[in-house]
Amino acid sequence: MTTVPAALATDTGLGVLHPDFGRLVRDESTDTVVCHVCGRAFRALGAHVRAHRMTAAEYRRKFGLLSARALSARSLSAEQSRSRLAAYRASEQAQARFAAGRAMARSGELSRRRWGAATGRTDPEERRRVREAGLGAGRRTQARAADDRMTAALRAHGFTDLGQALRTLYAERENSVEDTARMLSVGRGRLRRLLAEYGIPVRPAGHNSAAGRRSRARLNDLAAAERVGTRDIAAWLRERTAEGATLRELSAATGRSIPWVASRIGAR
């Protein structure tokens, strides 16, 4: 009798291991499929389950398997698939019979009908397991990509240690949460979690650090420059002043206050 991998099976206490609910276990060494009922392995499990007084569909429902799950060994399933495909290609009648279904599949109508029919229906356990495995793999991939981006950002700013980077950029240089997150290529939420992890307190809202003031001034300069279509707002303001523009006119053009315009004209 085939041995079922312990991680996918349950011990009945009688020395026989059975696949867990919602899992179809294959023995790749013998190219067979293991029965949930008796624990033995067969090439054609769908035919075998009749010995347990079940149809293949009833077996799938009873043990939480996908309704379209093949209950055959991989080699047998492949043989059957090739045989059906050859018969389909050789029969114009079969091709005509399935033409409507192919058109529905291409248009997406088949998927819409499937989901509509499934409304309110409980998914098989196997589908839940497959979905959770896929989501978990996607999250791990995204986490690795985020870590890679952060590592590259650390190197670009001359750091090899994350804790050192956080203390230097946020605590010592007093960059804002937004600026520090941008420099490290992470989201603000993750940055706050990292600061807590390294024991670095987050400055209270409204704290007016020198770095914060510089950051806001830089953003204001960029916004004003974009509004008037220049890259150097101070040079633009001095040029317009030399041409005779008043502070009030320049204030209206840039959308900034008169004192702000005066300070940029005097900047060197």
Tab-separated table of C-alpha atoms in Angstrom:
chain	number	residue	atom	x	y	z
A	1	MET	CA	0.000	0.000	0.000
A	2	THR	CA	1.170	3.531	-0.783
A	3	THR	CA	2.497	5.663	2.066
A	4	VAL	CA	0.786	9.060	2.302
A	5	PRO	CA	2.995	12.046	3.265
A	6	ALA	CA	2.398	12.665	6.983
A	7	ALA	CA	2.027	16.421	6.479
A	8	LEU	CA	-1.027	15.771	4.268
A	9	ALA	CA	-2.554	12.856	6.123
A	10	THR	CA	-4.311	11.861	9.334
A	11	ASP	CA	-3.515	8.771	11.404
A	12	THR	CA	-6.668	6.713	11.989
A	13	GLY	CA	-5.099	4.808	14.859
A	14	LEU	CA	-5.220	1.594	12.831
A	15	GLY	CA	-1.882	2.075	11.103
A	16	VAL	CA	-3.509	3.595	8.006
A	17	LEU	CA	-2.960	7.183	6.896
A	18	HIS	CA	-5.698	9.022	5.014
A	19	PRO	CA	-5.482	12.340	3.090
A	20	ASP	CA	-6.742	15.352	5.034
A	21	PHE	CA	-10.129	16.826	4.174
A	22	GLY	CA	-9.843	19.194	1.206
A	23	ARG	CA	-6.604	17.672	-0.129
A	24	LEU	CA	-6.046	15.272	-2.997
A	25	VAL	CA	-2.834	13.345	-2.345
A	26	ARG	CA	-0.864	11.828	-5.185
A	27	ASP	CA	2.008	9.365	-4.884
A	28	GLU	CA	4.356	10.570	-7.612
A	29	SER	CA	6.615	7.518	-7.267
A	30	THR	CA	3.823	5.122	-8.292
A	31	ASP	CA	1.702	7.644	-10.256
A	32	THR	CA	-1.402	6.937	-8.195
A	33	VAL	CA	-4.050	8.830	-6.186
A	34	VAL	CA	-4.819	8.004	-2.539
A	35	CYS	CA	-8.374	7.269	-1.400
A	36	HIS	CA	-9.723	9.263	1.564
A	37	VAL	CA	-11.903	6.321	2.638
A	38	CYS	CA	-9.577	3.311	2.692
A	39	GLY	CA	-6.152	4.903	2.343
A	40	ARG	CA	-5.150	2.779	-0.662
A	41	ALA	CA	-3.825	4.227	-3.929
A	42	PHE	CA	-5.250	3.778	-7.423
A	43	ARG	CA	-4.639	5.045	-10.955
A	44	ALA	CA	-8.371	5.615	-11.470
A	45	LEU	CA	-9.749	6.751	-8.117
A	46	GLY	CA	-13.037	7.814	-9.723
A	47	ALA	CA	-13.764	4.221	-10.651
A	48	HIS	CA	-12.582	2.869	-7.287
A	49	VAL	CA	-14.924	5.002	-5.162
A	50	ARG	CA	-17.878	3.053	-6.525
A	51	ALA	CA	-16.691	0.317	-4.152
A	52	HIS	CA	-17.519	2.753	-1.357
A	53	ARG	CA	-20.972	3.298	-2.881
A	54	MET	CA	-20.236	6.801	-4.094
A	55	THR	CA	-20.064	8.461	-7.473
A	56	ALA	CA	-17.012	10.568	-8.294
A	57	ALA	CA	-19.093	13.758	-7.806
A	58	GLU	CA	-20.339	12.550	-4.409
A	59	TYR	CA	-16.768	11.693	-3.399
A	60	ARG	CA	-15.555	15.182	-4.293
A	61	ARG	CA	-18.359	16.819	-2.301
A	62	LYS	CA	-17.873	14.517	0.703
A	63	PHE	CA	-14.147	15.229	0.984
A	64	GLY	CA	-14.150	18.927	0.044
A	65	LEU	CA	-12.495	18.640	-3.376
A	66	LEU	CA	-12.991	20.906	-6.376
A	67	SER	CA	-15.856	19.767	-8.578
A	68	ALA	CA	-13.564	19.685	-11.615
A	69	ARG	CA	-10.733	17.892	-9.800
A	70	ALA	CA	-9.431	14.915	-11.798
A	71	LEU	CA	-9.397	11.766	-9.669
A	72	SER	CA	-6.989	9.929	-11.963
A	73	ALA	CA	-3.236	9.480	-11.951
A	74	ARG	CA	-1.406	12.173	-13.891
A	75	SER	CA	-0.388	9.823	-16.705
A	76	LEU	CA	-3.947	8.494	-17.052
A	77	SER	CA	-5.399	12.016	-17.046
A	78	ALA	CA	-2.922	13.018	-19.764
A	79	GLU	CA	-3.823	9.964	-21.871
A	80	GLN	CA	-7.541	10.700	-21.532
A	81	SER	CA	-6.988	14.380	-22.405
A	82	ARG	CA	-5.044	13.493	-25.566
A	83	SER	CA	-7.695	10.967	-26.577
A	84	ARG	CA	-10.567	13.439	-26.092
A	85	LEU	CA	-8.689	16.168	-27.980
A	86	ALA	CA	-8.003	13.848	-30.924
A	87	ALA	CA	-11.669	12.797	-31.049
A	88	TYR	CA	-12.786	16.433	-30.901
A	89	ARG	CA	-10.506	17.483	-33.746
A	90	ALA	CA	-11.667	14.574	-35.897
A	91	SER	CA	-15.367	15.356	-35.449
A	92	GLU	CA	-16.957	18.378	-37.129
A	93	GLN	CA	-20.154	17.568	-35.258
A	94	ALA	CA	-18.375	17.826	-31.881
A	95	GLN	CA	-16.727	21.110	-32.890
A	96	ALA	CA	-20.086	22.585	-33.897
A	97	ARG	CA	-21.637	21.369	-30.635
A	98	PHE	CA	-19.005	23.152	-28.538
A	99	ALA	CA	-18.800	26.324	-30.681
A	100	ALA	CA	-21.296	28.216	-28.507
A	101	GLY	CA	-19.398	27.317	-25.347
A	102	ARG	CA	-16.111	28.506	-26.839
A	103	ALA	CA	-17.681	31.831	-27.788
A	104	MET	CA	-19.047	32.253	-24.243
A	105	ALA	CA	-15.617	31.481	-22.796
A	106	ARG	CA	-13.916	34.071	-25.032
A	107	SER	CA	-16.440	36.775	-24.148
A	108	GLY	CA	-16.286	36.082	-20.403
A	109	GLU	CA	-19.961	35.093	-20.266
A	110	LEU	CA	-19.067	31.602	-19.055
A	111	SER	CA	-17.189	33.005	-16.053
A	112	ARG	CA	-20.038	35.406	-15.214
A	113	ARG	CA	-22.572	32.573	-15.272
A	114	ARG	CA	-20.318	30.419	-13.157
A	115	TRP	CA	-19.932	33.068	-10.456
A	116	GLY	CA	-23.614	33.892	-10.616
A	117	ALA	CA	-24.530	30.254	-10.045
A	118	ALA	CA	-22.052	30.039	-7.169
A	119	THR	CA	-23.630	32.942	-5.220
A	120	GLY	CA	-24.476	31.741	-1.724
A	121	ARG	CA	-22.827	28.373	-2.318
A	122	THR	CA	-20.110	27.163	0.061
A	123	ASP	CA	-16.736	26.678	-1.597
A	124	PRO	CA	-15.078	23.274	-1.327
A	125	GLU	CA	-12.329	23.069	1.287
A	126	GLU	CA	-9.775	22.482	-1.448
A	127	ARG	CA	-10.662	25.799	-3.099
A	128	ARG	CA	-10.191	27.590	0.230
A	129	ARG	CA	-6.792	25.937	0.692
A	130	VAL	CA	-5.702	26.805	-2.859
A	131	ARG	CA	-6.895	30.413	-2.478
A	132	GLU	CA	-5.103	30.844	0.874
A	133	ALA	CA	-1.918	29.315	-0.515
A	134	GLY	CA	-2.028	31.687	-3.486
A	135	LEU	CA	-2.644	34.736	-1.289
A	136	GLY	CA	0.150	33.696	1.051
A	137	ALA	CA	2.575	33.264	-1.833
A	138	GLY	CA	1.576	36.663	-3.239
A	139	ARG	CA	2.133	38.362	0.122
A	140	ARG	CA	5.546	36.743	0.491
A	141	THR	CA	6.521	37.880	-3.011
A	142	GLN	CA	5.397	41.448	-2.273
A	143	ALA	CA	7.252	41.429	1.062
A	144	ARG	CA	10.473	40.276	-0.619
A	145	ALA	CA	10.120	42.972	-3.290
A	146	ALA	CA	9.532	45.641	-0.601
A	147	ASP	CA	12.594	44.453	1.331
A	148	ASP	CA	14.684	44.585	-1.848
A	149	ARG	CA	13.560	48.166	-2.544
A	150	MET	CA	14.409	49.225	1.010
A	151	THR	CA	17.838	47.542	0.854
A	152	ALA	CA	18.609	49.343	-2.415
A	153	ALA	CA	17.510	52.665	-0.889
A	154	LEU	CA	19.726	52.085	2.155
A	155	ARG	CA	22.734	51.498	-0.084
A	156	ALA	CA	21.903	54.559	-2.206
A	157	HIS	CA	22.031	56.743	0.948
A	158	GLY	CA	25.259	55.126	2.163
A	159	PHE	CA	23.811	52.904	4.916
A	160	THR	CA	24.285	49.198	5.558
A	161	ASP	CA	22.276	49.029	8.795
A	162	LEU	CA	18.569	49.860	8.975
A	163	GLY	CA	18.667	50.990	12.602
A	164	GLN	CA	21.512	53.391	11.849
A	165	ALA	CA	19.630	54.786	8.857
A	166	LEU	CA	16.488	55.386	10.923
A	167	ARG	CA	18.388	57.097	13.728
A	168	THR	CA	20.370	59.277	11.313
A	169	LEU	CA	17.624	60.264	8.878
A	170	TYR	CA	14.700	60.609	11.279
A	171	ALA	CA	16.066	61.211	14.778
A	172	GLU	CA	19.296	63.152	14.107
A	173	ARG	CA	18.546	65.001	10.882
A	174	GLU	CA	14.887	65.413	11.886
A	175	ASN	CA	13.462	64.527	8.490
A	176	SER	CA	9.689	64.147	8.533
A	177	VAL	CA	7.986	60.751	8.515
A	178	GLU	CA	7.007	61.357	4.882
A	179	ASP	CA	10.533	62.299	3.785
A	180	THR	CA	12.175	59.460	5.712
A	181	ALA	CA	9.703	56.961	4.253
A	182	ARG	CA	10.384	58.295	0.753
A	183	MET	CA	14.168	58.078	1.210
A	184	LEU	CA	13.913	54.464	2.414
A	185	SER	CA	11.307	53.477	-0.230
A	186	VAL	CA	8.754	52.311	2.350
A	187	GLY	CA	5.229	53.352	3.233
A	188	ARG	CA	4.560	55.655	6.178
A	189	GLY	CA	2.784	52.890	8.087
A	190	ARG	CA	5.736	50.544	7.752
A	191	LEU	CA	8.168	53.302	8.704
A	192	ARG	CA	6.248	53.937	11.925
A	193	ARG	CA	6.375	50.197	12.728
A	194	LEU	CA	10.129	50.124	12.037
A	195	LEU	CA	10.717	53.162	14.275
A	196	ALA	CA	8.835	51.412	17.087
A	197	GLU	CA	10.792	48.195	16.481
A	198	TYR	CA	14.098	50.069	16.865
A	199	GLY	CA	12.895	52.046	19.885
A	200	ILE	CA	12.886	55.413	18.115
A	201	PRO	CA	9.977	57.615	19.294
A	202	VAL	CA	7.812	59.233	16.654
A	203	ARG	CA	7.706	62.994	17.024
A	204	PRO	CA	4.254	64.315	18.002
A	205	ALA	CA	2.076	65.924	15.353
A	206	GLY	CA	2.774	69.644	15.010
A	207	HIS	CA	6.445	69.307	15.948
A	208	ASN	CA	8.166	71.953	13.831
A	209	SER	CA	11.653	70.583	13.195
A	210	ALA	CA	14.270	72.338	11.097
A	211	ALA	CA	14.165	69.480	8.584
A	212	GLY	CA	10.390	69.733	8.467
A	213	ARG	CA	10.567	73.446	7.745
A	214	ARG	CA	13.110	72.847	4.989
A	215	SER	CA	10.920	70.130	3.513
A	216	ARG	CA	7.832	72.368	3.461
A	217	ALA	CA	9.827	75.247	1.961
A	218	ARG	CA	11.130	72.957	-0.775
A	219	LEU	CA	7.610	71.760	-1.579
A	220	ASN	CA	6.322	75.351	-1.691
A	221	ASP	CA	9.131	76.336	-4.061
A	222	LEU	CA	8.391	73.375	-6.346
A	223	ALA	CA	4.657	74.141	-6.407
A	224	ALA	CA	5.242	77.805	-7.271
A	225	ALA	CA	7.803	76.906	-9.947
A	226	GLU	CA	5.402	74.430	-11.543
A	227	ARG	CA	2.620	77.027	-11.513
A	228	VAL	CA	4.614	79.556	-13.552
A	229	GLY	CA	6.450	76.971	-15.694
A	230	THR	CA	10.025	77.339	-14.498
A	231	ARG	CA	12.612	75.170	-12.792
A	232	ASP	CA	14.253	77.931	-10.695
A	233	ILE	CA	11.605	80.027	-8.958
A	234	ALA	CA	14.087	82.464	-7.356
A	235	ALA	CA	15.724	83.264	-10.707
A	236	TRP	CA	12.289	83.634	-12.355
A	237	LEU	CA	11.143	86.080	-9.681
A	238	ARG	CA	14.316	88.201	-10.003
A	239	GLU	CA	13.920	88.293	-13.803
A	240	ARG	CA	10.290	89.439	-13.553
A	241	THR	CA	11.269	92.058	-10.940
A	242	ALA	CA	13.970	93.417	-13.264
A	243	GLU	CA	11.287	93.683	-15.964
A	244	GLY	CA	9.167	95.852	-13.645
A	245	ALA	CA	6.727	93.361	-12.049
A	246	THR	CA	5.501	94.371	-8.590
A	247	LEU	CA	5.528	92.124	-5.509
A	248	ARG	CA	1.721	92.026	-5.599
A	249	GLU	CA	1.730	90.868	-9.247
A	250	LEU	CA	4.327	88.198	-8.533
A	251	SER	CA	2.368	87.064	-5.490
A	252	ALA	CA	-0.739	86.599	-7.640
A	253	ALA	CA	1.235	84.763	-10.342
A	254	THR	CA	2.874	82.273	-7.961
A	255	GLY	CA	-0.038	81.861	-5.558
A	256	ARG	CA	2.242	82.665	-2.618
A	257	SER	CA	2.293	85.569	-0.132
A	258	ILE	CA	4.097	88.884	-0.708
A	259	PRO	CA	6.620	88.163	2.136
A	260	TRP	CA	7.345	84.770	0.520
A	261	VAL	CA	7.976	86.444	-2.869
A	262	ALA	CA	10.241	89.046	-1.235
A	263	SER	CA	12.248	86.366	0.567
A	264	ARG	CA	12.794	84.400	-2.682
A	265	ILE	CA	13.839	87.497	-4.623
A	266	GLY	CA	16.441	88.213	-1.940
A	267	ALA	CA	17.665	84.587	-1.884
A	268	ARG	CA	21.089	83.956	-3.348
